[in-house]
Amino acid sequence: MDFEKESALIEAILFLESEPVAEKTLAAVSLLSEEVVAKCIDVLKEKYKSEASGVELEFITGGWALVPKKDIWEVLKEKYGNKNEGKLSRSAMETLSIIAYSQPITRAEIEAIRGVSADNMIRLLIERNLIREVGKKDIPGKPVQFGTTKDFLKFFRLNSIADLPKLDQEEEERFELAR
């Protein structure tokens, strides 16, 4: 069986959805079994490997999504990307990476690693929905702890935090010393 019609159906669903879609959901919407959906995903991944395709099928935040290929997105993101997306300053990216690798983390811990105040960067990252409050640390004063959001994963095309690039030994020690 070549799954041509079934793959076309799954492709159309992915095209119409604006968020990543789990295989279970694809099965429910398409009325196909999860096994057939999995085979269709494989067919579509193979189809999009071609240089002639401008999109690829990617597993992001627990679901499948059609996304522009990375090299093509670089050309198009100025026009089609979130206008604020590409405008994170170096200090915002530094703060965001500290939170991503050390979450949950408090403002004081972020500042200990960065060596400067993090108030403005935290406020900016919360406004952009890249980080959020995830709880309070069980120490005197109960400071707020921050972590990344689902939008952070989508922004960096990650399925989970475990997909972040690994830190080298020196970087890991820098993060640990401040905590």
C-alpha positions as protocol buffer text, in pm:
chain_id: "A"
residue {
  index: 1
  type: MET
  ca { x: 0 y: 0 z: 0 }
}
residue {
  index: 2
  type: ASP
  ca { x: 146 y: 341 z: -94 }
}
residue {
  index: 3
  type: PHE
  ca { x: -74 y: 559 z: 133 }
}
residue {
  index: 4
  type: GLU
  ca { x: -98 y: 827 z: -139 }
}
residue {
  index: 5
  type: LYS
  ca { x: -456 y: 943 z: -66 }
}
residue {
  index: 6
  type: GLU
  ca { x: -415 y: 905 z: 309 }
}
residue {
  index: 7
  type: SER
  ca { x: -92 y: 1109 z: 303 }
}
residue {
  index: 8
  type: ALA
  ca { x: -264 y: 1379 z: 100 }
}
residue {
  index: 9
  type: LEU
  ca { x: -538 y: 1396 z: 365 }
}
residue {
  index: 10
  type: ILE
  ca { x: -284 y: 1427 z: 649 }
}
residue {
  index: 11
  type: GLU
  ca { x: -92 y: 1688 z: 448 }
}
residue {
  index: 12
  type: ALA
  ca { x: -410 y: 1895 z: 401 }
}
residue {
  index: 13
  type: ILE
  ca { x: -488 y: 1880 z: 775 }
}
residue {
  index: 14
  type: LEU
  ca { x: -134 y: 1993 z: 862 }
}
residue {
  index: 15
  type: PHE
  ca { x: -161 y: 2273 z: 605 }
}
residue {
  index: 16
  type: LEU
  ca { x: -487 y: 2398 z: 757 }
}
residue {
  index: 17
  type: GLU
  ca { x: -373 y: 2380 z: 1120 }
}
residue {
  index: 18
  type: SER
  ca { x: -179 y: 2673 z: 1262 }
}
residue {
  index: 19
  type: GLU
  ca { x: -39 y: 2476 z: 1556 }
}
residue {
  index: 20
  type: PRO
  ca { x: 152 y: 2144 z: 1567 }
}
residue {
  index: 21
  type: VAL
  ca { x: -86 y: 1845 z: 1566 }
}
residue {
  index: 22
  type: ALA
  ca { x: -37 y: 1521 z: 1761 }
}
residue {
  index: 23
  type: GLU
  ca { x: -68 y: 1192 z: 1571 }
}
residue {
  index: 24
  type: LYS
  ca { x: -367 y: 1095 z: 1786 }
}
residue {
  index: 25
  type: THR
  ca { x: -545 y: 1416 z: 1681 }
}
residue {
  index: 26
  type: LEU
  ca { x: -450 y: 1360 z: 1315 }
}
residue {
  index: 27
  type: ALA
  ca { x: -605 y: 1014 z: 1341 }
}
residue {
  index: 28
  type: ALA
  ca { x: -926 y: 1149 z: 1495 }
}
residue {
  index: 29
  type: VAL
  ca { x: -967 y: 1428 z: 1237 }
}
residue {
  index: 30
  type: SER
  ca { x: -878 y: 1211 z: 937 }
}
residue {
  index: 31
  type: LEU
  ca { x: -1070 y: 904 z: 1058 }
}
residue {
  index: 32
  type: LEU
  ca { x: -756 y: 697 z: 992 }
}
residue {
  index: 33
  type: SER
  ca { x: -586 y: 466 z: 1239 }
}
residue {
  index: 34
  type: GLU
  ca { x: -283 y: 592 z: 1429 }
}
residue {
  index: 35
  type: GLU
  ca { x: -72 y: 330 z: 1248 }
}
residue {
  index: 36
  type: VAL
  ca { x: -179 y: 465 z: 908 }
}
residue {
  index: 37
  type: VAL
  ca { x: -116 y: 822 z: 1025 }
}
residue {
  index: 38
  type: ALA
  ca { x: 238 y: 722 z: 1134 }
}
residue {
  index: 39
  type: LYS
  ca { x: 304 y: 573 z: 789 }
}
residue {
  index: 40
  type: CYS
  ca { x: 166 y: 888 z: 623 }
}
residue {
  index: 41
  type: ILE
  ca { x: 401 y: 1101 z: 835 }
}
residue {
  index: 42
  type: ASP
  ca { x: 693 y: 891 z: 706 }
}
residue {
  index: 43
  type: VAL
  ca { x: 570 y: 933 z: 346 }
}
residue {
  index: 44
  type: LEU
  ca { x: 540 y: 1311 z: 391 }
}
residue {
  index: 45
  type: LYS
  ca { x: 882 y: 1343 z: 558 }
}
residue {
  index: 46
  type: GLU
  ca { x: 1035 y: 1166 z: 259 }
}
residue {
  index: 47
  type: LYS
  ca { x: 840 y: 1385 z: 16 }
}
residue {
  index: 48
  type: TYR
  ca { x: 967 y: 1705 z: 178 }
}
residue {
  index: 49
  type: LYS
  ca { x: 1333 y: 1597 z: 178 }
}
residue {
  index: 50
  type: SER
  ca { x: 1354 y: 1703 z: -187 }
}
residue {
  index: 51
  type: GLU
  ca { x: 1544 y: 2024 z: -267 }
}
residue {
  index: 52
  type: ALA
  ca { x: 1239 y: 2123 z: -472 }
}
residue {
  index: 53
  type: SER
  ca { x: 1029 y: 2151 z: -154 }
}
residue {
  index: 54
  type: GLY
  ca { x: 1025 y: 2473 z: 46 }
}
residue {
  index: 55
  type: VAL
  ca { x: 868 y: 2313 z: 353 }
}
residue {
  index: 56
  type: GLU
  ca { x: 949 y: 2026 z: 582 }
}
residue {
  index: 57
  type: LEU
  ca { x: 756 y: 1822 z: 833 }
}
residue {
  index: 58
  type: GLU
  ca { x: 885 y: 1882 z: 1183 }
}
residue {
  index: 59
  type: PHE
  ca { x: 792 y: 1746 z: 1527 }
}
residue {
  index: 60
  type: ILE
  ca { x: 751 y: 2049 z: 1753 }
}
residue {
  index: 61
  type: THR
  ca { x: 602 y: 2068 z: 2104 }
}
residue {
  index: 62
  type: GLY
  ca { x: 448 y: 1723 z: 2082 }
}
residue {
  index: 63
  type: GLY
  ca { x: 294 y: 1749 z: 1736 }
}
residue {
  index: 64
  type: TRP
  ca { x: 366 y: 1761 z: 1364 }
}
residue {
  index: 65
  type: ALA
  ca { x: 375 y: 2085 z: 1169 }
}
residue {
  index: 66
  type: LEU
  ca { x: 458 y: 2197 z: 817 }
}
residue {
  index: 67
  type: VAL
  ca { x: 729 y: 2461 z: 849 }
}
residue {
  index: 68
  type: PRO
  ca { x: 953 y: 2641 z: 602 }
}
residue {
  index: 69
  type: LYS
  ca { x: 1295 y: 2481 z: 560 }
}
residue {
  index: 70
  type: LYS
  ca { x: 1550 y: 2663 z: 774 }
}
residue {
  index: 71
  type: ASP
  ca { x: 1751 y: 2811 z: 485 }
}
residue {
  index: 72
  type: ILE
  ca { x: 1433 y: 2934 z: 317 }
}
residue {
  index: 73
  type: TRP
  ca { x: 1294 y: 3075 z: 643 }
}
residue {
  index: 74
  type: GLU
  ca { x: 1607 y: 3293 z: 675 }
}
residue {
  index: 75
  type: VAL
  ca { x: 1506 y: 3465 z: 350 }
}
residue {
  index: 76
  type: LEU
  ca { x: 1136 y: 3495 z: 440 }
}
residue {
  index: 77
  type: LYS
  ca { x: 1125 y: 3565 z: 812 }
}
residue {
  index: 78
  type: GLU
  ca { x: 1159 y: 3943 z: 772 }
}
residue {
  index: 79
  type: LYS
  ca { x: 828 y: 3952 z: 583 }
}
residue {
  index: 80
  type: TYR
  ca { x: 639 y: 3658 z: 734 }
}
residue {
  index: 81
  type: GLY
  ca { x: 785 y: 3615 z: 1081 }
}
residue {
  index: 82
  type: ASN
  ca { x: 664 y: 3780 z: 1394 }
}
residue {
  index: 83
  type: LYS
  ca { x: 805 y: 4131 z: 1358 }
}
residue {
  index: 84
  type: ASN
  ca { x: 939 y: 4129 z: 1714 }
}
residue {
  index: 85
  type: GLU
  ca { x: 1075 y: 3777 z: 1681 }
}
residue {
  index: 86
  type: GLY
  ca { x: 1409 y: 3868 z: 1530 }
}
residue {
  index: 87
  type: LYS
  ca { x: 1466 y: 4164 z: 1756 }
}
residue {
  index: 88
  type: LEU
  ca { x: 1580 y: 4005 z: 2079 }
}
residue {
  index: 89
  type: SER
  ca { x: 1886 y: 4188 z: 2201 }
}
residue {
  index: 90
  type: ARG
  ca { x: 2201 y: 4008 z: 2304 }
}
residue {
  index: 91
  type: SER
  ca { x: 2118 y: 4060 z: 2672 }
}
residue {
  index: 92
  type: ALA
  ca { x: 1763 y: 3929 z: 2620 }
}
residue {
  index: 93
  type: MET
  ca { x: 1903 y: 3619 z: 2448 }
}
residue {
  index: 94
  type: GLU
  ca { x: 2155 y: 3574 z: 2729 }
}
residue {
  index: 95
  type: THR
  ca { x: 1881 y: 3598 z: 2992 }
}
residue {
  index: 96
  type: LEU
  ca { x: 1658 y: 3364 z: 2793 }
}
residue {
  index: 97
  type: SER
  ca { x: 1934 y: 3104 z: 2759 }
}
residue {
  index: 98
  type: ILE
  ca { x: 2008 y: 3119 z: 3133 }
}
residue {
  index: 99
  type: ILE
  ca { x: 1639 y: 3056 z: 3206 }
}
residue {
  index: 100
  type: ALA
  ca { x: 1612 y: 2779 z: 2946 }
}
residue {
  index: 101
  type: TYR
  ca { x: 1914 y: 2587 z: 3075 }
}
residue {
  index: 102
  type: SER
  ca { x: 1857 y: 2648 z: 3448 }
}
residue {
  index: 103
  type: GLN
  ca { x: 1479 y: 2646 z: 3489 }
}
residue {
  index: 104
  type: PRO
  ca { x: 1317 y: 2683 z: 3727 }
}
residue {
  index: 105
  type: ILE
  ca { x: 1530 y: 2981 z: 3825 }
}
residue {
  index: 106
  type: THR
  ca { x: 1479 y: 3297 z: 4030 }
}
residue {
  index: 107
  type: ARG
  ca { x: 1558 y: 3655 z: 3932 }
}
residue {
  index: 108
  type: ALA
  ca { x: 1844 y: 3665 z: 4188 }
}
residue {
  index: 109
  type: GLU
  ca { x: 1996 y: 3347 z: 4040 }
}
residue {
  index: 110
  type: ILE
  ca { x: 1974 y: 3493 z: 3689 }
}
residue {
  index: 111
  type: GLU
  ca { x: 2142 y: 3812 z: 3811 }
}
residue {
  index: 112
  type: ALA
  ca { x: 2416 y: 3612 z: 3986 }
}
residue {
  index: 113
  type: ILE
  ca { x: 2498 y: 3441 z: 3655 }
}
residue {
  index: 114
  type: ARG
  ca { x: 2471 y: 3755 z: 3438 }
}
residue {
  index: 115
  type: GLY
  ca { x: 2627 y: 3993 z: 3688 }
}
residue {
  index: 116
  type: VAL
  ca { x: 2370 y: 4266 z: 3612 }
}
residue {
  index: 117
  type: SER
  ca { x: 2005 y: 4339 z: 3684 }
}
residue {
  index: 118
  type: ALA
  ca { x: 1761 y: 4121 z: 3492 }
}
residue {
  index: 119
  type: ASP
  ca { x: 1438 y: 4315 z: 3559 }
}
residue {
  index: 120
  type: ASN
  ca { x: 1395 y: 4465 z: 3211 }
}
residue {
  index: 121
  type: MET
  ca { x: 1494 y: 4147 z: 3030 }
}
residue {
  index: 122
  type: ILE
  ca { x: 1256 y: 3934 z: 3237 }
}
residue {
  index: 123
  type: ARG
  ca { x: 973 y: 4180 z: 3172 }
}
residue {
  index: 124
  type: LEU
  ca { x: 1048 y: 4178 z: 2796 }
}
residue {
  index: 125
  type: LEU
  ca { x: 1064 y: 3796 z: 2779 }
}
residue {
  index: 126
  type: ILE
  ca { x: 734 y: 3766 z: 2968 }
}
residue {
  index: 127
  type: GLU
  ca { x: 572 y: 4018 z: 2727 }
}
residue {
  index: 128
  type: ARG
  ca { x: 692 y: 3810 z: 2432 }
}
residue {
  index: 129
  type: ASN
  ca { x: 554 y: 3499 z: 2605 }
}
residue {
  index: 130
  type: LEU
  ca { x: 892 y: 3324 z: 2591 }
}
residue {
  index: 131
  type: ILE
  ca { x: 907 y: 3279 z: 2971 }
}
residue {
  index: 132
  type: ARG
  ca { x: 654 y: 3267 z: 3253 }
}
residue {
  index: 133
  type: GLU
  ca { x: 632 y: 3232 z: 3629 }
}
residue {
  index: 134
  type: VAL
  ca { x: 639 y: 2862 z: 3714 }
}
residue {
  index: 135
  type: GLY
  ca { x: 627 y: 2872 z: 4093 }
}
residue {
  index: 136
  type: LYS
  ca { x: 796 y: 3001 z: 4405 }
}
residue {
  index: 137
  type: LYS
  ca { x: 1123 y: 2876 z: 4554 }
}
residue {
  index: 138
  type: ASP
  ca { x: 1092 y: 2728 z: 4902 }
}
residue {
  index: 139
  type: ILE
  ca { x: 1334 y: 2967 z: 5071 }
}
residue {
  index: 140
  type: PRO
  ca { x: 1277 y: 3280 z: 5282 }
}
residue {
  index: 141
  type: GLY
  ca { x: 1093 y: 3544 z: 5082 }
}
residue {
  index: 142
  type: LYS
  ca { x: 954 y: 3277 z: 4845 }
}
residue {
  index: 143
  type: PRO
  ca { x: 1101 y: 3434 z: 4527 }
}
residue {
  index: 144
  type: VAL
  ca { x: 927 y: 3371 z: 4195 }
}
residue {
  index: 145
  type: GLN
  ca { x: 1083 y: 3110 z: 3968 }
}
residue {
  index: 146
  type: PHE
  ca { x: 1079 y: 3141 z: 3590 }
}
residue {
  index: 147
  type: GLY
  ca { x: 1070 y: 2885 z: 3312 }
}
residue {
  index: 148
  type: THR
  ca { x: 1020 y: 2878 z: 2937 }
}
residue {
  index: 149
  type: THR
  ca { x: 686 y: 2853 z: 2756 }
}
residue {
  index: 150
  type: LYS
  ca { x: 548 y: 2651 z: 2467 }
}
residue {
  index: 151
  type: ASP
  ca { x: 604 y: 2961 z: 2250 }
}
residue {
  index: 152
  type: PHE
  ca { x: 975 y: 2940 z: 2339 }
}
residue {
  index: 153
  type: LEU
  ca { x: 982 y: 2583 z: 2206 }
}
residue {
  index: 154
  type: LYS
  ca { x: 802 y: 2688 z: 1887 }
}
residue {
  index: 155
  type: PHE
  ca { x: 1029 y: 2991 z: 1839 }
}
residue {
  index: 156
  type: PHE
  ca { x: 1339 y: 2770 z: 1851 }
}
residue {
  index: 157
  type: ARG
  ca { x: 1171 y: 2471 z: 1678 }
}
residue {
  index: 158
  type: LEU
  ca { x: 1221 y: 2238 z: 1973 }
}
residue {
  index: 159
  type: ASN
  ca { x: 1003 y: 1949 z: 2079 }
}
residue {
  index: 160
  type: SER
  ca { x: 1113 y: 1982 z: 2443 }
}
residue {
  index: 161
  type: ILE
  ca { x: 1378 y: 2148 z: 2658 }
}
residue {
  index: 162
  type: ALA
  ca { x: 1579 y: 1825 z: 2631 }
}
residue {
  index: 163
  type: ASP
  ca { x: 1641 y: 1917 z: 2265 }
}
residue {
  index: 164
  type: LEU
  ca { x: 1847 y: 2225 z: 2359 }
}
residue {
  index: 165
  type: PRO
  ca { x: 2210 y: 2205 z: 2246 }
}
residue {
  index: 166
  type: LYS
  ca { x: 2433 y: 2062 z: 2519 }
}
residue {
  index: 167
  type: LEU
  ca { x: 2649 y: 2302 z: 2718 }
}
residue {
  index: 168
  type: ASP
  ca { x: 3022 y: 2250 z: 2738 }
}
residue {
  index: 169
  type: GLN
  ca { x: 3179 y: 2182 z: 3081 }
}
residue {
  index: 170
  type: GLU
  ca { x: 3284 y: 2545 z: 3139 }
}
residue {
  index: 171
  type: GLU
  ca { x: 2936 y: 2680 z: 3063 }
}
residue {
  index: 172
  type: GLU
  ca { x: 2772 y: 2418 z: 3287 }
}
residue {
  index: 173
  type: GLU
  ca { x: 3001 y: 2511 z: 3578 }
}
residue {
  index: 174
  type: ARG
  ca { x: 2920 y: 2881 z: 3532 }
}
residue {
  index: 175
  type: PHE
  ca { x: 2548 y: 2804 z: 3563 }
}
residue {
  index: 176
  type: GLU
  ca { x: 2600 y: 2578 z: 3867 }
}
residue {
  index: 177
  type: LEU
  ca { x: 2823 y: 2819 z: 4060 }
}
residue {
  index: 178
  type: ALA
  ca { x: 2554 y: 3085 z: 4067 }
}
residue {
  index: 179
  type: ARG
  ca { x: 2287 y: 2857 z: 4213 }
}
